[in-house]
Short mmCIF file of N, CA and C in Angstrom, two decimals:
data_model
loop_
_atom_site.label_atom_id
_atom_site.label_comp_id
_atom_site.label_asym_id
_atom_site.label_seq_id
_atom_site.Cartn_x
_atom_site.Cartn_y
_atom_site.Cartn_z
N MET G 1 -9.02 -14.04 -11.66
CA MET G 1 -7.87 -13.80 -12.54
C MET G 1 -8.18 -12.64 -13.47
N ASP G 2 -7.24 -11.80 -13.70
CA ASP G 2 -7.37 -10.64 -14.58
C ASP G 2 -7.48 -11.13 -16.02
N SER G 3 -8.62 -10.91 -16.65
CA SER G 3 -8.84 -11.44 -18.00
C SER G 3 -7.89 -10.83 -19.03
N MET G 4 -7.40 -9.59 -18.77
CA MET G 4 -6.47 -8.97 -19.72
C MET G 4 -5.14 -9.71 -19.76
N ASN G 5 -4.76 -10.33 -18.64
CA ASN G 5 -3.48 -11.00 -18.55
C ASN G 5 -3.61 -12.52 -18.64
N ALA G 6 -4.85 -13.02 -18.77
CA ALA G 6 -5.07 -14.46 -18.79
C ALA G 6 -4.36 -15.12 -19.97
N SER G 7 -4.19 -14.41 -21.07
CA SER G 7 -3.54 -15.01 -22.23
C SER G 7 -2.02 -15.05 -22.10
N LEU G 8 -1.47 -14.34 -21.13
CA LEU G 8 -0.03 -14.33 -20.89
C LEU G 8 0.31 -15.49 -19.96
N MET G 9 0.85 -16.55 -20.52
CA MET G 9 1.16 -17.76 -19.76
C MET G 9 2.63 -17.75 -19.33
N PRO G 10 2.99 -18.57 -18.34
CA PRO G 10 4.39 -18.63 -17.91
C PRO G 10 5.37 -18.91 -19.06
N GLN G 11 4.97 -19.72 -20.02
CA GLN G 11 5.86 -20.00 -21.16
C GLN G 11 6.10 -18.74 -21.99
N ASP G 12 5.08 -17.89 -22.14
CA ASP G 12 5.25 -16.63 -22.87
C ASP G 12 6.23 -15.72 -22.14
N ILE G 13 6.11 -15.68 -20.83
CA ILE G 13 7.01 -14.85 -20.02
C ILE G 13 8.42 -15.40 -20.13
N TYR G 14 8.56 -16.72 -20.01
CA TYR G 14 9.87 -17.36 -20.13
C TYR G 14 10.51 -17.05 -21.49
N ASP G 15 9.73 -17.17 -22.55
CA ASP G 15 10.26 -16.90 -23.90
C ASP G 15 10.78 -15.47 -24.01
N HIS G 16 10.03 -14.52 -23.45
CA HIS G 16 10.47 -13.12 -23.48
C HIS G 16 11.78 -12.97 -22.71
N LEU G 17 11.82 -13.51 -21.50
CA LEU G 17 13.01 -13.37 -20.67
C LEU G 17 14.21 -14.07 -21.30
N ALA G 18 14.00 -15.28 -21.82
CA ALA G 18 15.10 -16.06 -22.41
C ALA G 18 15.66 -15.38 -23.65
N SER G 19 14.87 -14.57 -24.32
CA SER G 19 15.37 -13.87 -25.51
C SER G 19 16.29 -12.70 -25.12
N ARG G 20 16.29 -12.35 -23.83
CA ARG G 20 17.09 -11.22 -23.36
C ARG G 20 18.17 -11.59 -22.34
N VAL G 21 18.10 -12.81 -21.82
CA VAL G 21 19.03 -13.26 -20.80
C VAL G 21 19.68 -14.56 -21.27
N LEU G 22 21.00 -14.60 -21.26
CA LEU G 22 21.71 -15.81 -21.67
C LEU G 22 21.79 -16.77 -20.50
N GLY G 23 21.48 -18.03 -20.76
CA GLY G 23 21.54 -19.04 -19.70
C GLY G 23 20.46 -18.82 -18.67
N GLN G 24 20.71 -19.26 -17.45
CA GLN G 24 19.80 -19.04 -16.31
C GLN G 24 18.44 -19.69 -16.50
N GLU G 25 18.38 -20.82 -17.21
CA GLU G 25 17.09 -21.44 -17.52
C GLU G 25 16.25 -21.72 -16.28
N ALA G 26 16.87 -22.33 -15.24
CA ALA G 26 16.11 -22.66 -14.03
C ALA G 26 15.57 -21.40 -13.35
N ALA G 27 16.41 -20.38 -13.26
CA ALA G 27 15.97 -19.12 -12.65
C ALA G 27 14.86 -18.48 -13.47
N LEU G 28 15.00 -18.50 -14.79
CA LEU G 28 13.98 -17.88 -15.65
C LEU G 28 12.65 -18.61 -15.55
N ARG G 29 12.69 -19.92 -15.40
CA ARG G 29 11.44 -20.68 -15.25
C ARG G 29 10.74 -20.30 -13.94
N ALA G 30 11.51 -20.22 -12.87
CA ALA G 30 10.92 -19.86 -11.57
C ALA G 30 10.39 -18.42 -11.60
N ILE G 31 11.16 -17.53 -12.18
CA ILE G 31 10.74 -16.12 -12.29
C ILE G 31 9.50 -16.00 -13.16
N SER G 32 9.43 -16.77 -14.24
CA SER G 32 8.27 -16.71 -15.14
C SER G 32 6.99 -17.09 -14.41
N VAL G 33 7.06 -18.11 -13.58
CA VAL G 33 5.88 -18.51 -12.80
C VAL G 33 5.54 -17.42 -11.79
N ALA G 34 6.55 -16.85 -11.13
CA ALA G 34 6.31 -15.78 -10.15
C ALA G 34 5.68 -14.55 -10.82
N VAL G 35 6.17 -14.17 -11.99
CA VAL G 35 5.60 -13.02 -12.70
C VAL G 35 4.17 -13.32 -13.13
N TYR G 36 3.94 -14.53 -13.63
CA TYR G 36 2.58 -14.93 -14.02
C TYR G 36 1.62 -14.79 -12.83
N LYS G 37 2.05 -15.31 -11.67
CA LYS G 37 1.21 -15.22 -10.48
C LYS G 37 0.99 -13.77 -10.07
N HIS G 38 2.03 -12.97 -10.21
CA HIS G 38 1.94 -11.55 -9.84
C HIS G 38 0.95 -10.81 -10.72
N VAL G 39 1.07 -10.93 -12.02
CA VAL G 39 0.20 -10.16 -12.92
C VAL G 39 -1.24 -10.67 -12.90
N ASN G 40 -1.43 -11.88 -12.43
CA ASN G 40 -2.78 -12.43 -12.32
C ASN G 40 -3.28 -12.43 -10.88
N ARG G 41 -2.52 -11.74 -10.03
CA ARG G 41 -2.89 -11.56 -8.62
C ARG G 41 -3.13 -12.88 -7.90
N ILE G 42 -2.21 -13.79 -8.11
CA ILE G 42 -2.25 -15.09 -7.43
C ILE G 42 -1.04 -15.12 -6.50
N GLY G 43 -1.24 -14.93 -5.22
CA GLY G 43 -0.12 -14.99 -4.29
C GLY G 43 0.64 -13.69 -4.17
N GLY G 44 1.88 -13.79 -3.69
CA GLY G 44 2.73 -12.64 -3.39
C GLY G 44 3.15 -11.83 -4.60
N ALA G 45 3.67 -10.64 -4.32
CA ALA G 45 4.02 -9.71 -5.40
C ALA G 45 5.48 -9.31 -5.37
N ARG G 46 6.30 -10.03 -4.63
CA ARG G 46 7.71 -9.63 -4.52
C ARG G 46 8.62 -10.75 -4.98
N ILE G 47 9.72 -10.35 -5.58
CA ILE G 47 10.75 -11.30 -5.99
C ILE G 47 12.04 -10.85 -5.34
N LEU G 48 12.69 -11.75 -4.64
CA LEU G 48 13.98 -11.48 -4.01
C LEU G 48 15.00 -12.41 -4.63
N MET G 49 16.01 -11.84 -5.26
CA MET G 49 17.08 -12.64 -5.85
C MET G 49 18.37 -12.34 -5.10
N ILE G 50 19.02 -13.40 -4.68
CA ILE G 50 20.27 -13.27 -3.94
C ILE G 50 21.33 -14.04 -4.70
N GLY G 51 22.47 -13.42 -4.91
CA GLY G 51 23.57 -14.09 -5.60
C GLY G 51 24.77 -13.18 -5.71
N ASN G 52 25.84 -13.75 -6.15
CA ASN G 52 27.07 -12.99 -6.32
C ASN G 52 26.90 -11.93 -7.40
N SER G 53 27.75 -10.94 -7.33
CA SER G 53 27.77 -9.89 -8.34
C SER G 53 28.08 -10.51 -9.71
N GLY G 54 27.38 -10.04 -10.72
CA GLY G 54 27.64 -10.51 -12.08
C GLY G 54 26.93 -11.79 -12.47
N THR G 55 25.96 -12.24 -11.65
CA THR G 55 25.27 -13.50 -11.97
C THR G 55 24.00 -13.31 -12.78
N GLY G 56 23.60 -12.05 -13.04
CA GLY G 56 22.47 -11.81 -13.92
C GLY G 56 21.19 -11.34 -13.25
N LYS G 57 21.22 -11.06 -11.97
CA LYS G 57 20.01 -10.64 -11.27
C LYS G 57 19.41 -9.37 -11.86
N THR G 58 20.24 -8.37 -12.04
CA THR G 58 19.75 -7.09 -12.58
C THR G 58 19.31 -7.26 -14.03
N THR G 59 20.02 -8.07 -14.79
CA THR G 59 19.64 -8.32 -16.19
C THR G 59 18.26 -8.95 -16.26
N ILE G 60 17.99 -9.90 -15.38
CA ILE G 60 16.68 -10.54 -15.35
C ILE G 60 15.60 -9.52 -15.00
N MET G 61 15.85 -8.70 -14.00
CA MET G 61 14.85 -7.71 -13.60
C MET G 61 14.60 -6.67 -14.69
N LYS G 62 15.65 -6.29 -15.41
CA LYS G 62 15.47 -5.35 -16.52
C LYS G 62 14.65 -5.99 -17.64
N ALA G 63 14.82 -7.30 -17.84
CA ALA G 63 14.02 -8.01 -18.85
C ALA G 63 12.56 -8.04 -18.43
N ILE G 64 12.30 -8.17 -17.13
CA ILE G 64 10.91 -8.12 -16.65
C ILE G 64 10.34 -6.73 -16.87
N GLU G 65 11.13 -5.70 -16.62
CA GLU G 65 10.68 -4.32 -16.88
C GLU G 65 10.30 -4.16 -18.36
N GLU G 66 11.13 -4.71 -19.25
CA GLU G 66 10.84 -4.63 -20.69
C GLU G 66 9.55 -5.35 -21.03
N LEU G 67 9.30 -6.49 -20.39
CA LEU G 67 8.05 -7.23 -20.61
C LEU G 67 6.87 -6.36 -20.22
N TYR G 68 6.94 -5.74 -19.04
CA TYR G 68 5.84 -4.89 -18.58
C TYR G 68 5.64 -3.70 -19.52
N SER G 69 6.71 -3.17 -20.07
CA SER G 69 6.61 -2.03 -20.98
C SER G 69 6.09 -2.42 -22.35
N SER G 70 6.28 -3.69 -22.73
CA SER G 70 5.91 -4.12 -24.08
C SER G 70 4.43 -4.46 -24.23
N ARG G 71 3.72 -4.59 -23.14
CA ARG G 71 2.30 -4.95 -23.19
C ARG G 71 1.47 -3.91 -22.44
N GLU G 72 0.54 -3.32 -23.11
CA GLU G 72 -0.30 -2.30 -22.49
C GLU G 72 -1.10 -2.87 -21.33
N SER G 73 -1.49 -4.14 -21.40
CA SER G 73 -2.26 -4.76 -20.32
C SER G 73 -1.46 -4.89 -19.03
N LEU G 74 -0.14 -4.71 -19.10
CA LEU G 74 0.72 -4.80 -17.92
C LEU G 74 1.15 -3.44 -17.40
N ALA G 75 0.52 -2.38 -17.87
CA ALA G 75 0.91 -1.02 -17.49
C ALA G 75 0.87 -0.81 -15.98
N ALA G 76 -0.05 -1.46 -15.30
CA ALA G 76 -0.16 -1.29 -13.84
C ALA G 76 1.04 -1.83 -13.09
N PHE G 77 1.86 -2.65 -13.76
CA PHE G 77 2.99 -3.29 -13.09
C PHE G 77 4.33 -2.63 -13.45
N ARG G 78 4.29 -1.54 -14.17
CA ARG G 78 5.53 -0.92 -14.65
C ARG G 78 6.35 -0.23 -13.57
N ALA G 79 5.73 0.14 -12.49
CA ALA G 79 6.47 0.79 -11.40
C ALA G 79 7.14 -0.30 -10.58
N MET G 80 8.42 -0.52 -10.84
CA MET G 80 9.19 -1.55 -10.14
C MET G 80 10.32 -0.89 -9.38
N THR G 81 10.76 -1.55 -8.36
CA THR G 81 11.93 -1.10 -7.62
C THR G 81 12.96 -2.20 -7.64
N ILE G 82 14.12 -1.90 -8.16
CA ILE G 82 15.23 -2.85 -8.16
C ILE G 82 16.27 -2.27 -7.21
N MET G 83 16.46 -2.94 -6.11
CA MET G 83 17.39 -2.46 -5.08
C MET G 83 18.60 -3.39 -5.04
N ASN G 84 19.76 -2.84 -5.15
CA ASN G 84 20.99 -3.59 -4.98
C ASN G 84 21.46 -3.43 -3.54
N ALA G 85 22.19 -4.42 -3.03
CA ALA G 85 22.66 -4.36 -1.65
C ALA G 85 23.48 -3.10 -1.40
N ARG G 86 24.25 -2.67 -2.39
CA ARG G 86 25.08 -1.48 -2.19
C ARG G 86 24.23 -0.22 -2.01
N THR G 87 22.97 -0.28 -2.39
CA THR G 87 22.06 0.83 -2.20
C THR G 87 21.56 0.88 -0.76
N LEU G 88 21.51 -0.27 -0.11
CA LEU G 88 20.93 -0.34 1.23
C LEU G 88 21.90 0.04 2.34
N LEU G 89 23.20 -0.16 2.11
CA LEU G 89 24.19 0.07 3.15
C LEU G 89 25.17 1.16 2.73
N ASN G 90 25.66 1.90 3.72
CA ASN G 90 26.71 2.87 3.42
C ASN G 90 28.06 2.18 3.54
N GLU G 91 29.13 2.93 3.37
CA GLU G 91 30.47 2.33 3.38
C GLU G 91 30.82 1.70 4.72
N ALA G 92 30.23 2.18 5.79
CA ALA G 92 30.49 1.63 7.13
C ALA G 92 29.69 0.36 7.39
N GLY G 93 28.78 0.01 6.47
CA GLY G 93 27.95 -1.18 6.63
C GLY G 93 26.65 -0.94 7.37
N ASP G 94 26.33 0.33 7.60
CA ASP G 94 25.08 0.68 8.27
C ASP G 94 23.98 0.90 7.24
N VAL G 95 22.74 0.61 7.62
CA VAL G 95 21.62 0.86 6.71
C VAL G 95 21.53 2.35 6.45
N ASP G 96 21.53 2.72 5.18
CA ASP G 96 21.52 4.11 4.75
C ASP G 96 20.10 4.48 4.31
N THR G 97 19.25 4.87 5.27
CA THR G 97 17.85 5.18 4.98
C THR G 97 17.72 6.27 3.94
N PHE G 98 18.47 7.34 4.09
CA PHE G 98 18.38 8.43 3.12
C PHE G 98 18.83 7.95 1.74
N GLY G 99 19.86 7.11 1.69
CA GLY G 99 20.33 6.56 0.42
C GLY G 99 19.26 5.72 -0.27
N ILE G 100 18.49 5.00 0.52
CA ILE G 100 17.40 4.19 -0.04
C ILE G 100 16.37 5.09 -0.70
N PHE G 101 15.97 6.14 0.01
CA PHE G 101 14.99 7.07 -0.55
C PHE G 101 15.55 7.82 -1.75
N ARG G 102 16.82 8.18 -1.69
CA ARG G 102 17.46 8.87 -2.82
C ARG G 102 17.44 7.96 -4.05
N SER G 103 17.74 6.68 -3.86
CA SER G 103 17.72 5.73 -4.97
C SER G 103 16.31 5.56 -5.54
N LEU G 104 15.33 5.45 -4.66
CA LEU G 104 13.94 5.31 -5.12
C LEU G 104 13.49 6.55 -5.87
N GLU G 105 13.80 7.72 -5.32
CA GLU G 105 13.38 8.95 -5.97
C GLU G 105 14.07 9.13 -7.32
N SER G 106 15.33 8.77 -7.39
CA SER G 106 16.06 8.85 -8.65
C SER G 106 15.43 7.95 -9.70
N ARG G 107 15.03 6.76 -9.25
CA ARG G 107 14.39 5.80 -10.17
C ARG G 107 13.06 6.32 -10.68
N VAL G 108 12.27 6.91 -9.78
CA VAL G 108 10.98 7.48 -10.18
C VAL G 108 11.19 8.63 -11.14
N ALA G 109 12.15 9.49 -10.85
CA ALA G 109 12.44 10.62 -11.74
C ALA G 109 12.84 10.12 -13.12
N ALA G 110 13.64 9.06 -13.18
CA ALA G 110 14.05 8.51 -14.47
C ALA G 110 12.84 7.96 -15.22
N MET G 111 11.92 7.30 -14.50
CA MET G 111 10.72 6.76 -15.14
C MET G 111 9.84 7.87 -15.69
N LEU G 112 9.82 9.01 -14.97
CA LEU G 112 8.98 10.12 -15.38
C LEU G 112 9.69 11.08 -16.33
N GLY G 113 10.97 10.82 -16.58
CA GLY G 113 11.72 11.65 -17.49
C GLY G 113 12.28 12.91 -16.88
N GLU G 114 12.33 12.98 -15.56
CA GLU G 114 12.87 14.15 -14.89
C GLU G 114 14.35 13.95 -14.64
N LYS G 115 15.14 14.99 -14.81
CA LYS G 115 16.57 14.90 -14.62
C LYS G 115 17.01 15.24 -13.19
N ARG G 116 16.18 15.92 -12.44
CA ARG G 116 16.52 16.25 -11.06
C ARG G 116 15.24 16.20 -10.23
N PRO G 117 15.39 16.11 -8.91
CA PRO G 117 14.19 16.00 -8.08
C PRO G 117 13.35 17.27 -8.16
N PRO G 118 12.05 17.09 -8.21
CA PRO G 118 11.16 18.26 -8.26
C PRO G 118 11.19 19.00 -6.93
N PRO G 119 10.93 20.32 -6.95
CA PRO G 119 10.88 21.09 -5.69
C PRO G 119 9.85 20.46 -4.76
N GLY G 120 10.21 20.39 -3.49
CA GLY G 120 9.30 19.82 -2.52
C GLY G 120 9.42 18.32 -2.38
N SER G 121 10.27 17.68 -3.20
CA SER G 121 10.44 16.24 -3.08
C SER G 121 11.29 15.92 -1.87
N ALA G 122 11.26 14.68 -1.45
CA ALA G 122 12.04 14.26 -0.27
C ALA G 122 13.52 14.54 -0.48
N LEU G 123 14.03 14.28 -1.67
CA LEU G 123 15.45 14.50 -1.94
C LEU G 123 15.78 15.98 -1.90
N ALA G 124 14.97 16.80 -2.54
CA ALA G 124 15.23 18.23 -2.54
C ALA G 124 15.14 18.78 -1.12
N ASP G 125 14.16 18.34 -0.37
CA ASP G 125 14.02 18.79 1.02
C ASP G 125 15.21 18.33 1.86
N GLY G 126 15.68 17.13 1.63
CA GLY G 126 16.83 16.61 2.36
C GLY G 126 18.07 17.42 2.10
N LYS G 127 18.29 17.83 0.86
CA LYS G 127 19.45 18.66 0.53
C LYS G 127 19.33 20.03 1.19
N ARG G 128 18.11 20.58 1.21
CA ARG G 128 17.91 21.90 1.79
C ARG G 128 18.17 21.87 3.30
N HIS G 129 17.89 20.72 3.92
CA HIS G 129 18.08 20.62 5.37
C HIS G 129 19.44 19.99 5.73
N GLY G 130 20.33 19.89 4.74
CA GLY G 130 21.68 19.40 5.01
C GLY G 130 21.77 17.92 5.28
N LEU G 131 20.84 17.13 4.74
CA LEU G 131 20.84 15.69 5.00
C LEU G 131 21.59 14.89 3.95
N SER G 132 22.01 15.50 2.89
CA SER G 132 22.71 14.72 1.86
C SER G 132 24.21 14.82 2.02
#
């Protein structure tokens, strides 16, 4: 177990999340245990939330991002990917591979404070080759 994160217990994670998300107690408890296991490298590292639009999935994930940003010991976990179903499929219902990469690159650029893709990036290269 990572000694830097050993003091961060599931209840601490739950308290942080509950202060930012209204309701969803059962989901927050399950997520708190999953995050605890993740930061202490116990088991899997992915969380998949499925539900109707407007049920709080993105709000919960943003609260987890805030938790990772609020503790220096969690810096290694700050690179997260939040994918919505509308990011995965195009209007015809086909998997939009380029759209997935565009979304990921946009997210990375936002994390790094960049407003547009750097030269030589997958997105910039895709536009140059007429893929966008």
